[in-house]
Short mmCIF file of C-alpha atoms and ligand atoms in Angstrom, two decimals:
data_model
loop_
_atom_site.label_atom_id
_atom_site.label_comp_id
_atom_site.label_asym_id
_atom_site.label_seq_id
_atom_site.Cartn_x
_atom_site.Cartn_y
_atom_site.Cartn_z
CA MET A 1 0.62 0.22 -0.04
CA LYS A 2 1.58 3.35 -1.38
CA LYS A 3 1.72 6.41 1.40
CA THR A 4 -0.72 9.12 0.99
CA ILE A 5 0.64 12.68 0.06
CA LEU A 6 -1.20 15.95 -0.05
CA SER A 7 0.88 19.44 0.06
CA GLY A 8 -0.64 22.87 -1.42
CA MET A 9 0.50 26.73 -3.01
CA ARG A 10 -2.18 29.16 -2.71
CA PRO A 11 -2.70 31.22 -6.46
CA THR A 12 -1.86 34.19 -5.79
CA GLY A 13 0.32 34.37 -9.48
CA LYS A 14 3.09 32.60 -11.54
CA LEU A 15 5.50 30.62 -9.94
CA HIS A 16 9.23 32.17 -9.64
CA LEU A 17 12.27 29.54 -10.15
CA GLY A 18 11.86 30.10 -6.13
CA ASN A 19 8.61 27.68 -6.08
CA LEU A 20 9.97 25.35 -8.44
CA GLU A 21 13.27 24.59 -7.52
CA GLY A 22 11.88 24.66 -4.03
CA ALA A 23 9.08 22.24 -4.13
CA LEU A 24 8.22 21.97 -7.53
CA ARG A 25 10.81 19.65 -8.22
CA GLN A 26 10.48 18.05 -5.21
CA TRP A 27 6.89 17.18 -5.91
CA ILE A 28 8.00 15.43 -8.99
CA ALA A 29 10.26 13.75 -7.59
CA LEU A 30 7.59 12.63 -4.94
CA GLN A 31 4.26 11.18 -8.04
CA ASP A 32 5.84 7.67 -8.32
CA GLU A 33 6.03 6.31 -5.04
CA TYR A 34 3.41 7.75 -3.69
CA ASN A 35 -0.66 8.33 -3.82
CA CYS A 36 -0.63 11.94 -3.48
CA PHE A 37 -2.27 14.96 -3.77
CA TRP A 38 -1.98 18.53 -5.07
CA MET A 39 -4.60 21.26 -4.60
CA ILE A 40 -4.47 25.14 -4.99
CA ALA A 41 -5.13 26.27 -2.44
CA ASP A 42 -7.68 29.16 -2.99
CA TRP A 43 -9.57 29.43 0.18
CA HIS A 44 -6.55 29.55 2.32
CA ALA A 45 -6.33 32.69 -1.14
CA LEU A 46 -8.73 34.42 0.47
CA THR A 47 -7.58 34.80 3.74
CA THR A 48 -5.06 37.13 3.08
CA GLY A 49 -6.49 38.12 -0.97
CA TYR A 50 -9.99 39.19 -0.35
CA GLU A 51 -9.70 41.99 -2.03
CA ASN A 52 -8.63 40.84 -4.77
CA ALA A 53 -11.10 37.90 -5.03
CA ARG A 54 -11.51 38.35 -8.35
CA GLU A 55 -7.76 37.89 -9.39
CA ILE A 56 -7.78 34.39 -8.28
CA LYS A 57 -10.16 33.10 -10.83
CA ASP A 58 -6.93 33.78 -13.48
CA ASN A 59 -3.90 32.68 -11.16
CA VAL A 60 -6.03 29.06 -10.98
CA ILE A 61 -4.81 28.30 -13.90
CA GLN A 62 -1.34 30.52 -14.32
CA VAL A 63 -0.89 27.92 -11.57
CA ALA A 64 -2.80 25.54 -12.64
CA VAL A 65 -0.99 25.36 -15.90
CA ASP A 66 2.66 25.58 -14.54
CA PHE A 67 1.92 22.65 -12.64
CA LEU A 68 1.36 20.69 -15.36
CA SER A 69 3.96 21.89 -17.50
CA ALA A 70 6.77 21.13 -14.87
CA GLY A 71 6.23 17.60 -14.26
CA LEU A 72 3.34 17.13 -12.25
CA ASP A 73 1.47 13.82 -13.29
CA PRO A 74 -2.72 13.92 -13.95
CA GLU A 75 -2.76 9.99 -14.89
CA LYS A 76 -0.54 9.22 -11.10
CA SER A 77 -1.43 12.08 -8.75
CA ALA A 78 -5.36 14.03 -8.14
CA ILE A 79 -4.64 17.74 -9.50
CA PHE A 80 -7.73 19.38 -7.77
CA ARG A 81 -8.67 23.30 -6.37
CA GLN A 82 -9.36 23.08 -2.65
CA SER A 83 -12.61 25.23 -3.63
CA ALA A 84 -13.88 22.12 -6.20
CA VAL A 85 -13.70 20.26 -2.94
CA LYS A 86 -16.49 20.95 -0.66
CA GLU A 87 -15.94 18.01 1.77
CA HIS A 88 -12.89 20.65 3.24
CA ALA A 89 -15.20 23.14 4.16
CA GLU A 90 -17.57 21.36 6.41
CA LEU A 91 -14.45 19.30 8.24
CA HIS A 92 -12.73 22.85 9.22
CA LEU A 93 -16.11 23.50 10.64
CA LEU A 94 -16.38 20.70 12.44
CA PHE A 95 -12.29 21.32 13.31
CA SER A 96 -12.96 24.52 14.30
CA MET A 97 -15.26 23.40 17.43
CA ILE A 98 -12.33 21.84 18.80
CA THR A 99 -9.43 24.17 17.88
CA PRO A 100 -8.39 25.85 21.42
CA THR A 101 -8.18 29.56 19.86
CA PRO A 102 -3.99 30.33 21.58
CA TRP A 103 -3.88 27.26 19.80
CA LEU A 104 -4.60 29.45 16.91
CA ILE A 105 -3.18 33.13 18.45
CA ARG A 106 0.02 31.77 18.74
CA ASN A 107 0.85 30.97 15.55
CA PRO A 108 4.24 31.96 13.83
CA THR A 109 3.59 31.71 10.42
CA ILE A 110 0.13 33.48 10.77
CA LYS A 111 1.46 36.98 13.10
CA GLU A 112 3.82 37.18 10.12
CA GLN A 113 1.52 37.44 7.69
CA ALA A 114 -0.46 39.68 9.71
CA ARG A 115 2.06 41.50 10.22
CA GLU A 116 3.45 41.70 6.56
CA MET A 117 -0.37 42.75 5.76
CA GLY A 118 -0.24 45.33 8.16
CA LEU A 119 -2.80 44.43 10.13
CA ILE A 120 -0.75 43.96 13.29
CA GLY A 121 2.67 45.76 15.16
CA GLY A 122 3.57 44.77 17.86
CA GLU A 123 4.88 41.01 18.81
CA GLY A 124 2.05 40.84 21.09
CA GLU A 125 -0.77 37.40 21.08
CA GLU A 126 -3.50 40.32 22.19
CA GLU A 127 -2.01 41.35 18.49
CA MET A 128 -4.38 39.21 16.49
CA VAL A 129 -7.37 40.24 17.49
CA LYS A 130 -7.59 42.10 15.08
CA ILE A 131 -7.23 39.73 12.41
CA ASN A 132 -9.85 38.34 10.51
CA TYR A 133 -11.40 34.73 11.72
CA GLY A 134 -11.21 33.92 8.53
CA LEU A 135 -7.05 34.40 8.35
CA LEU A 136 -6.42 33.18 12.19
CA GLY A 137 -8.08 29.83 10.64
CA TYR A 138 -6.68 29.44 8.64
CA PRO A 139 -4.13 26.09 10.12
CA VAL A 140 -7.60 24.82 10.97
CA LEU A 141 -9.00 24.73 6.97
CA GLN A 142 -4.94 23.27 6.36
CA ALA A 143 -5.86 20.57 8.61
CA ALA A 144 -9.01 20.08 7.48
CA ASP A 145 -6.93 20.05 3.86
CA ILE A 146 -3.98 17.60 5.20
CA LEU A 147 -6.13 15.27 7.55
CA ILE A 148 -9.49 15.02 4.60
CA TYR A 149 -7.15 12.74 2.33
CA LYS A 150 -5.62 10.81 5.92
CA ALA A 151 -1.86 13.21 4.60
CA ASP A 152 1.16 10.97 5.94
CA PHE A 153 3.06 12.95 4.90
CA VAL A 154 3.46 16.31 3.69
CA PRO A 155 6.72 18.67 1.62
CA VAL A 156 6.39 21.47 3.04
CA GLY A 157 8.71 24.57 3.84
CA LYS A 158 10.47 25.52 7.09
CA ASP A 159 7.05 28.43 7.91
CA GLN A 160 4.97 25.73 6.99
CA LEU A 161 5.95 23.31 10.10
CA SER A 162 4.17 25.49 12.40
CA HIS A 163 0.76 24.86 10.77
CA LEU A 164 1.49 21.21 10.41
CA GLU A 165 2.11 21.20 14.35
CA ILE A 166 -2.04 22.85 14.54
CA THR A 167 -2.97 19.61 12.40
CA ARG A 168 -1.25 17.32 14.78
CA GLU A 169 -2.95 18.73 17.55
CA ILE A 170 -5.72 19.07 15.91
CA ALA A 171 -5.64 15.51 15.63
CA ARG A 172 -4.94 14.20 18.30
CA ARG A 173 -7.41 16.31 20.24
CA PHE A 174 -9.87 15.07 17.54
CA ASN A 175 -9.44 10.83 17.57
CA TYR A 176 -8.62 11.83 21.59
CA LEU A 177 -12.15 13.35 21.85
CA TYR A 178 -14.27 10.88 19.44
CA LYS A 179 -12.15 8.05 17.24
CA PRO A 180 -8.98 7.39 16.49
CA ILE A 181 -9.37 7.55 13.26
CA PHE A 182 -6.41 9.99 11.52
CA PRO A 183 -2.62 10.09 11.52
CA GLU A 184 -0.48 12.42 12.68
CA PRO A 185 1.32 13.61 9.27
CA GLN A 186 5.17 14.47 9.30
CA PRO A 187 6.52 17.69 6.60
CA ILE A 188 8.96 16.47 3.97
CA ILE A 189 11.69 19.10 4.69
CA GLY A 190 13.82 19.25 1.58
CA GLU A 191 16.90 20.25 0.89
CA TYR A 192 16.76 22.21 -2.40
CA PRO A 193 19.71 24.85 -3.62
CA LEU A 194 18.98 28.74 -2.80
CA ILE A 195 17.15 30.82 -5.25
CA LEU A 196 18.00 34.54 -5.29
CA GLY A 197 16.45 37.39 -6.82
CA ILE A 198 17.88 39.19 -9.48
CA ASP A 199 18.21 41.73 -7.56
CA GLY A 200 20.82 39.54 -4.68
CA ARG A 201 17.53 38.68 -1.72
CA LYS A 202 15.46 36.17 -2.04
CA MET A 203 13.25 34.96 -4.31
CA SER A 204 9.50 36.44 -3.87
CA LYS A 205 6.76 38.16 -5.19
CA SER A 206 7.12 41.32 -3.01
CA TYR A 207 10.40 42.12 -3.87
CA ASP A 208 9.47 42.09 -7.60
CA ASN A 209 12.44 40.51 -8.79
CA CYS A 210 11.37 37.12 -9.67
CA ILE A 211 12.34 34.57 -12.67
CA PHE A 212 9.09 33.26 -13.89
CA ILE A 213 8.64 30.21 -15.31
CA SER A 214 6.48 31.32 -17.82
CA ASP A 215 8.88 33.68 -18.82
CA SER A 216 9.90 33.43 -22.87
CA PRO A 217 13.54 33.55 -23.08
CA ASP A 218 13.92 37.26 -24.47
CA VAL A 219 12.75 38.47 -20.60
CA ILE A 220 14.87 35.94 -19.35
CA ARG A 221 18.15 36.97 -21.51
CA ARG A 222 16.37 40.25 -19.98
CA LYS A 223 16.36 40.03 -16.34
CA ILE A 224 19.82 37.88 -15.48
CA ALA A 225 21.15 41.00 -17.75
CA ASN A 226 19.74 43.33 -14.87
CA MET A 227 20.98 40.95 -12.15
CA PHE A 228 23.02 42.74 -9.39
CA THR A 229 26.46 40.24 -9.07
CA ASP A 230 30.00 40.35 -7.28
CA PRO A 231 29.48 44.50 -5.74
CA GLN A 232 33.49 44.29 -5.59
CA ARG A 233 33.64 44.12 -9.14
CA ILE A 234 33.78 46.92 -10.81
CA TYR A 235 36.01 46.72 -13.54
CA ARG A 236 36.27 43.75 -16.29
CA SER A 237 40.31 43.78 -15.11
CA ASP A 238 38.86 43.32 -10.96
CA PRO A 239 38.97 39.40 -9.56
CA GLY A 240 36.01 38.46 -9.10
CA HIS A 241 34.50 36.98 -5.74
CA PRO A 242 31.28 34.12 -7.73
CA GLU A 243 30.33 33.24 -4.35
CA GLU A 244 29.38 36.59 -3.34
CA CYS A 245 27.37 36.44 -6.54
CA PRO A 246 23.65 35.77 -7.65
CA VAL A 247 25.16 35.02 -11.36
CA PHE A 248 26.77 32.18 -9.90
CA LEU A 249 24.57 30.41 -8.16
CA TYR A 250 22.63 29.92 -11.31
CA GLN A 251 25.81 28.91 -12.88
CA GLN A 252 26.10 26.28 -10.63
CA ILE A 253 22.54 24.73 -10.86
CA TYR A 254 21.58 25.74 -14.37
CA ASN A 255 25.17 24.99 -15.99
CA GLN A 256 27.18 23.00 -12.82
CA SER A 257 29.13 21.35 -15.49
CA ALA A 258 30.58 24.56 -15.83
CA SER A 259 31.06 26.38 -13.07
CA ALA A 260 34.04 25.49 -11.79
CA GLN A 261 35.36 27.05 -15.31
CA ILE A 262 33.79 29.45 -14.44
CA LYS A 263 34.73 29.60 -10.99
CA GLU A 264 38.21 29.76 -11.68
CA ASP A 265 37.49 32.69 -15.16
CA CYS A 266 36.05 34.93 -12.59
CA LYS A 267 38.52 35.19 -9.72
CA ASN A 268 40.96 35.49 -12.72
CA ALA A 269 39.41 38.16 -14.34
CA LYS A 270 39.68 35.80 -17.59
CA ILE A 271 35.47 35.81 -17.64
CA GLY A 272 33.30 39.36 -18.20
CA CYS A 273 30.14 39.34 -16.31
CA VAL A 274 28.29 40.37 -19.66
CA ASP A 275 29.39 37.37 -20.70
CA CYS A 276 28.78 34.83 -17.62
CA LYS A 277 25.17 36.39 -17.90
CA ARG A 278 25.05 35.75 -21.52
CA ILE A 279 26.04 31.99 -21.14
CA CYS A 280 24.25 31.61 -17.75
CA ALA A 281 21.25 33.11 -19.52
CA GLU A 282 21.40 30.54 -22.19
CA ALA A 283 21.79 27.70 -19.50
CA LEU A 284 18.50 28.61 -17.98
CA ILE A 285 16.95 29.03 -21.72
CA GLU A 286 17.49 25.30 -22.13
CA ARG A 287 16.81 23.69 -19.08
CA LEU A 288 13.49 25.51 -19.22
CA ALA A 289 12.34 24.50 -22.44
CA PRO A 290 10.94 21.20 -22.32
CA ILE A 291 8.54 23.32 -18.89
CA ARG A 292 7.90 25.72 -21.94
CA ALA A 293 7.03 23.45 -24.41
CA LYS A 294 4.41 21.81 -22.35
CA ARG A 295 2.88 25.20 -21.70
CA GLU A 296 2.40 26.38 -25.77
CA GLU A 297 0.81 22.58 -25.54
CA LEU A 298 -1.32 23.25 -22.88
CA GLU A 299 -2.45 26.64 -24.60
CA ARG A 300 -3.16 25.54 -27.33
CA THR A 301 -5.95 22.97 -25.75
CA PRO A 302 -7.58 25.11 -23.30
CA SER A 303 -10.19 22.36 -21.97
CA LEU A 304 -8.01 20.04 -21.55
CA LEU A 305 -6.86 22.16 -18.35
CA THR A 306 -10.49 22.13 -17.32
CA GLU A 307 -10.83 18.51 -17.80
CA ILE A 308 -7.14 17.80 -15.81
CA LEU A 309 -8.49 19.85 -13.00
CA GLN A 310 -12.32 18.40 -12.71
CA GLU A 311 -10.69 14.84 -12.48
CA GLY A 312 -8.54 15.94 -10.44
CA ALA A 313 -11.66 17.35 -8.31
CA ARG A 314 -13.35 14.06 -8.66
CA LYS A 315 -10.29 11.56 -7.44
CA ALA A 316 -10.40 13.70 -4.39
CA ARG A 317 -13.74 14.01 -3.81
CA GLU A 318 -13.38 9.99 -3.69
CA VAL A 319 -11.78 9.78 -1.43
CA ALA A 320 -12.72 13.60 0.87
CA SER A 321 -16.54 12.14 1.42
CA ARG A 322 -15.12 8.57 2.33
CA THR A 323 -13.65 10.63 5.36
CA MET A 324 -16.15 12.14 5.93
CA GLU A 325 -19.15 9.48 6.66
CA GLU A 326 -16.28 8.37 9.19
CA VAL A 327 -15.95 11.27 10.57
CA ARG A 328 -19.90 11.81 10.71
CA GLU A 329 -20.06 8.69 12.82
CA ALA A 330 -17.22 9.61 14.98
CA ILE A 331 -19.10 12.54 16.17
CA GLY A 332 -22.36 10.99 16.27
CA ALA A 333 -24.03 14.09 16.49
CA TRP A 334 -26.25 12.79 12.97
FE1 LIG B 401 29.05 37.08 -11.04
FE2 LIG B 401 30.27 35.73 -13.44
FE3 LIG B 401 30.66 38.28 -12.84
FE4 LIG B 401 32.01 36.37 -11.31
S1 LIG B 401 32.01 37.03 -13.87
S2 LIG B 401 30.83 38.23 -10.81
S3 LIG B 401 30.05 34.75 -11.16
S4 LIG B 401 28.81 37.92 -12.96
#
C-alpha cells in the first residue's frame, strides 16, 4: 500500500524559480512512490487576498498550467482546486469546534502574515484580535486539507511547520474526543538550492525580483542581464568573488558542468560579467525548454486543463467524502 501525500500552494500568481526548485521539483520526484494530492488552495488565498478576489480565478489557471508544465502528472496524482471539494469546508467547520483559540493566536506564521499585511504592529498575542476570523483559522483549514485525505506526509517549507504542528494537535484531539481515525502527518522538508532574486535578495513576488517559470527566453535574457553581481567587481579587470554573486548561484544550478571553470575564470578576471550572464541565461533557457514546450501545448488546448482539474477534483472528492462519512459517524451527532 502506497503512503499518502498532500501539499498545496496558494494561487497568488505565476510561479517563479524559487517555487520550482524549492517545491515543485520535490513534488515531481515524490509522485511515483506515493499516492499524491496536489492542491491549489484558493480558499486560503482569500484569507489574505479577499479584496482582490477576482484575481484568484486567473491565478488558479496560471498555477495549474505551471504545475502541469513543470511535470506534475495528472495520471499519477490528483491535481485539483480546493474549492472544488466542498468537503474541506465541512471538515474545517467541525475542526473549528475543537480547536482552542490560543493554538491559533500563538501561530508565528500567521502572525508574520498579519504583520506583512500591516494588520498588526507589535509582537504581542493580544494584537491578534485585530485580524479576521478566516485568517486566524488558516491553520484549521489547512488541517482539514491534510487530514481529509489522511495524508501521512506533507512536503512543505520550514515556514509551514507551525501549521503542521496544529494539524497534528487537531488530529490528536479529534482521535481522543471521538474516535482514532486520523494519522499524525509528518513534514518532508526538502534539501534544495538557494534561489536568489535578480537583486540578490530572496526571490519573492513582494520584492518584484522574480524570474517566472513562464518567462519567455527574451525576458529571461533581459532579467539576467540586469542582475546584481559581485559588488566588489567594478571593472572588467577586477578579480571577482563568485561566492558573493547571485549569477554564480544560478550557474551552479543551471550550468553545473561549466561552473567550476567559470568560478576560476571569474576569480582571475578571465571572464567578464556580461559574458558570464549571457552563458547563464542560455543555460537557464535551455533547462526551462521542456516546461515551455508543455505550456504551449496546454495553451493550445484550454479545455484539457479544465478536464484535468475536474478529474483531479473527482478523485479527491471520492476520498474526501468517504472520510467525511467516517467523521460524522465518529462525532455521532447525526
Ligand atoms: Fe558574477 Fe559571473 Fe561576474 Fe563572476 S563573472 S562576478 S560569477 S557575473
